[in-house]
């Protein structure tokens, strides 16, 4: 640590200890480091003093000031400091050195996947040892296990950690294996190339006798052929010649052990493991999931080039199968080991058996990584040309946006269109939330629909196929319609665990989050957006309208009319804010008239009517007949659309639910001072013997979700139409009120707040957006990223740019723009697909340019900018001059007048 200088500044001695420990663990080149607390003057001093890395610590929203003073990175807690992360190129996430404290997090962020399968960026020689966690997951492959929790039997469904195909171990001569400590790694560098979807690694290895070996690895999970993955290893002995032992295999002995909180649960999902070696160098392993009986076959072919080699007796133990190869290596000369893998499961189509399918895929695959690379890169290039959102802002923002798009497309990409799987909240990147599907598609599908609508259709299909389970869930509560579960897995039943382990109190707490009945509202919202974007009436008749109608039916049944106020009320629910699952003293019983649920339910009831109107003359009669839609039901939906109750505080702020205003104020400053990160107030208060239900607080955006989804103007219109006297000021005041009372215990929360702030204060919106961006990169949720990325928040940050900063929304079939670019965001470019047109959008503070690609038979699109309608023909261009707005702009400020009429703007 000779050259490393540690200045803990005003973060105090605790920070110094953490930092010293971080530097000690990091085996990279020592750097001069300065850690400065939330004081820009100290940051500047560190910068001016020549520190190589200046770290700002902020807990009070002063990121911008710390950055302006010269902080290279701004974190909310010193424990987030990963000294090895390099952020110098907007397309590369690089890590130098090895740091056990951050390895799990790095593995999740360097996961490779293609929507069908995802494999964490774990080192091939590693196994689950508390630091490393190799994990591979297949979309939609779940299994149920029974565990004993507090003396009671509980059954849970989990995404399955399938056999680890990465296994590749080395040793020099007959010394101990690398995985057993026989080789020591130094100067390790890993680079994730986001443009090409390739993970590269370089390591300097030394054995106990001091012999050196340079190792370079690269791997991919093919975006072109979803069943294929590959790992290429190149070795070069330094100053010695001899035998290099290689173990290349498949580990089917893996269990689900990625999440510490689940340590008490049963974890072995794979049974009946069999292995075969049909050809030299080819190994195929099949495992069966115990309860769901899904067969997963993994076939691997290992090929050695540029060195003579001999195969020796395989090393097969405890479900772990490995071929053994002795490679004759020569000083200064490289040898290469290519491992190509095919994964096929019994859920796949066009196969005879999974084993045969995997072997066939392998037989059709090129022999090496290089052979797979060109088509894989081309597939990524096609995706980037559709999805790329180019920002002219600071370097980090673009890098993180690339990272988020990259992981979004790896979790739900083009191959999802052929699968029956939903939007897993944590991607195919880890086992957090047991791999379940929540309402997060509300944040994911808008992005998909805009760029690749067929994937949205497939993800909505996941819900449509589970309508049977949702109807049954409604019927069990004496209701009609469809009650979609809060957590969903294989067959659409409610998967929310009954209890949640509190790591603070070491107690199990009841989990009442399934009181959130609003998942169906998200499903219906997405269905309507998809229809708006594609105009596909055949799809609406077959799929979308059925979902919307069944959700409207559910809320119609939940609503009770109160003649005293002439309104319908919905009781017994929880909103997106899970910290209120009931009133004080009645946990779990739900609350009455959650504003988010009621307003969105009213919106959906209106859309049910609109869907039938949109189908008039098409398949409306068939739909009405198939679903048995009665006239009185339609009348009731129309009534609910106008008369569902929405609670307000005395001063006109929209209330989160009836009675929220009477709750106690939390002492936010005291809690922040005591606990630092107070995102998980539910755990903190429970450990104190208290309850979140008592306070005016929120885990995440709840009422503000309405502004996020509908936009201020549509929300105001809707509330007025529902008979509430609201003014344009209602929204900014409601936003201010909840901004002060939100703990951001979910990564989704800052996404929504940033989006909402874009309407009132673009500078704060940009600051909040930057905070939302780093949630996974800096692992700001207290170490949860190692259990998988937060997919909804990743997609949400992309959505903020298009929906909020560029101000792009759908209004019926029209594209509307209300740009709100923050000062620090100079320029944005992206492409949108709408009703058959491909439109390149380019926006800065002065003008909006829309260029439609020539495409046969795409009808004209109505584009509305600040209330003015224009028509965009395929192959034409529209350019609109924008007046400068600056930050702090108010809602509804008129923005533009068209610079050119649609007619004279032709190219
Ligand atoms: C949030 C939910 C979200 C879930 C999965 C929870 O922490 O409160 O809104 O759906 O995470 O991402």
Short mmCIF file of C-alpha atoms and ligand atoms in Angstrom, two decimals, residues 423-426 432-433 436-441 443 486-487 513 516 518-519 575-579 680 699-701 745-749 781 789-793, ligand 1:
data_model
loop_
_atom_site.label_atom_id
_atom_site.label_comp_id
_atom_site.label_asym_id
_atom_site.label_seq_id
_atom_site.Cartn_x
_atom_site.Cartn_y
_atom_site.Cartn_z
CA UNK A 423 -40.53 -10.56 -17.03
CA UNK A 424 -38.42 -11.90 -14.14
CA UNK A 425 -37.81 -9.03 -11.72
CA UNK A 426 -34.12 -9.92 -11.32
CA UNK A 432 -33.33 -12.85 -5.92
CA UNK A 433 -37.10 -12.92 -5.45
CA UNK A 436 -40.55 -14.51 -9.81
CA UNK A 437 -42.49 -12.21 -12.07
CA UNK A 438 -44.05 -9.13 -10.41
CA UNK A 439 -45.66 -6.04 -11.93
CA UNK A 440 -42.26 -4.81 -13.21
CA UNK A 441 -43.38 -5.37 -16.79
CA UNK A 443 -41.54 -0.53 -16.63
CA UNK A 486 -48.49 -10.42 -6.93
CA UNK A 487 -45.72 -12.92 -7.62
CA UNK A 513 -47.54 -7.95 -0.17
CA UNK A 516 -51.36 -5.66 -4.01
CA UNK A 518 -52.83 -3.92 -8.96
CA UNK A 519 -50.79 -6.33 -11.11
CA UNK A 575 -50.80 0.03 -3.34
CA UNK A 576 -47.32 -0.20 -4.85
CA UNK A 577 -46.07 1.10 -1.50
CA UNK A 578 -45.77 -2.22 0.31
CA UNK A 579 -45.08 -0.47 3.60
CA UNK A 680 -35.81 -0.79 4.17
CA UNK A 699 -41.34 2.42 0.30
CA UNK A 700 -41.64 3.68 -3.26
CA UNK A 701 -43.63 5.89 -5.55
CA UNK A 745 -36.73 1.06 -0.68
CA UNK A 746 -37.30 -0.17 -4.23
CA UNK A 747 -35.08 0.69 -7.19
CA UNK A 748 -38.28 1.49 -9.11
CA UNK A 749 -38.93 4.45 -6.89
CA UNK A 781 -29.61 -1.31 -2.33
CA UNK A 789 -30.10 -7.07 -11.54
CA UNK A 790 -33.20 -4.94 -10.98
CA UNK A 791 -34.71 -5.29 -14.41
CA UNK A 792 -37.65 -2.91 -13.96
CA UNK A 793 -35.38 -0.09 -12.82
C1 LIG B 1 -40.84 -3.66 -5.05
C2 LIG B 1 -41.89 -4.09 -6.05
C3 LIG B 1 -41.22 -4.82 -7.20
C4 LIG B 1 -40.38 -5.96 -6.67
C5 LIG B 1 -39.64 -6.69 -7.77
C6 LIG B 1 -40.02 -4.84 -4.62
O1 LIG B 1 -38.99 -4.42 -3.80
O2 LIG B 1 -41.44 -3.10 -3.92
O3 LIG B 1 -42.61 -2.99 -6.51
O4 LIG B 1 -42.18 -5.32 -8.05
O5 LIG B 1 -39.43 -5.44 -5.76
O6 LIG B 1 -38.83 -5.83 -8.47
#
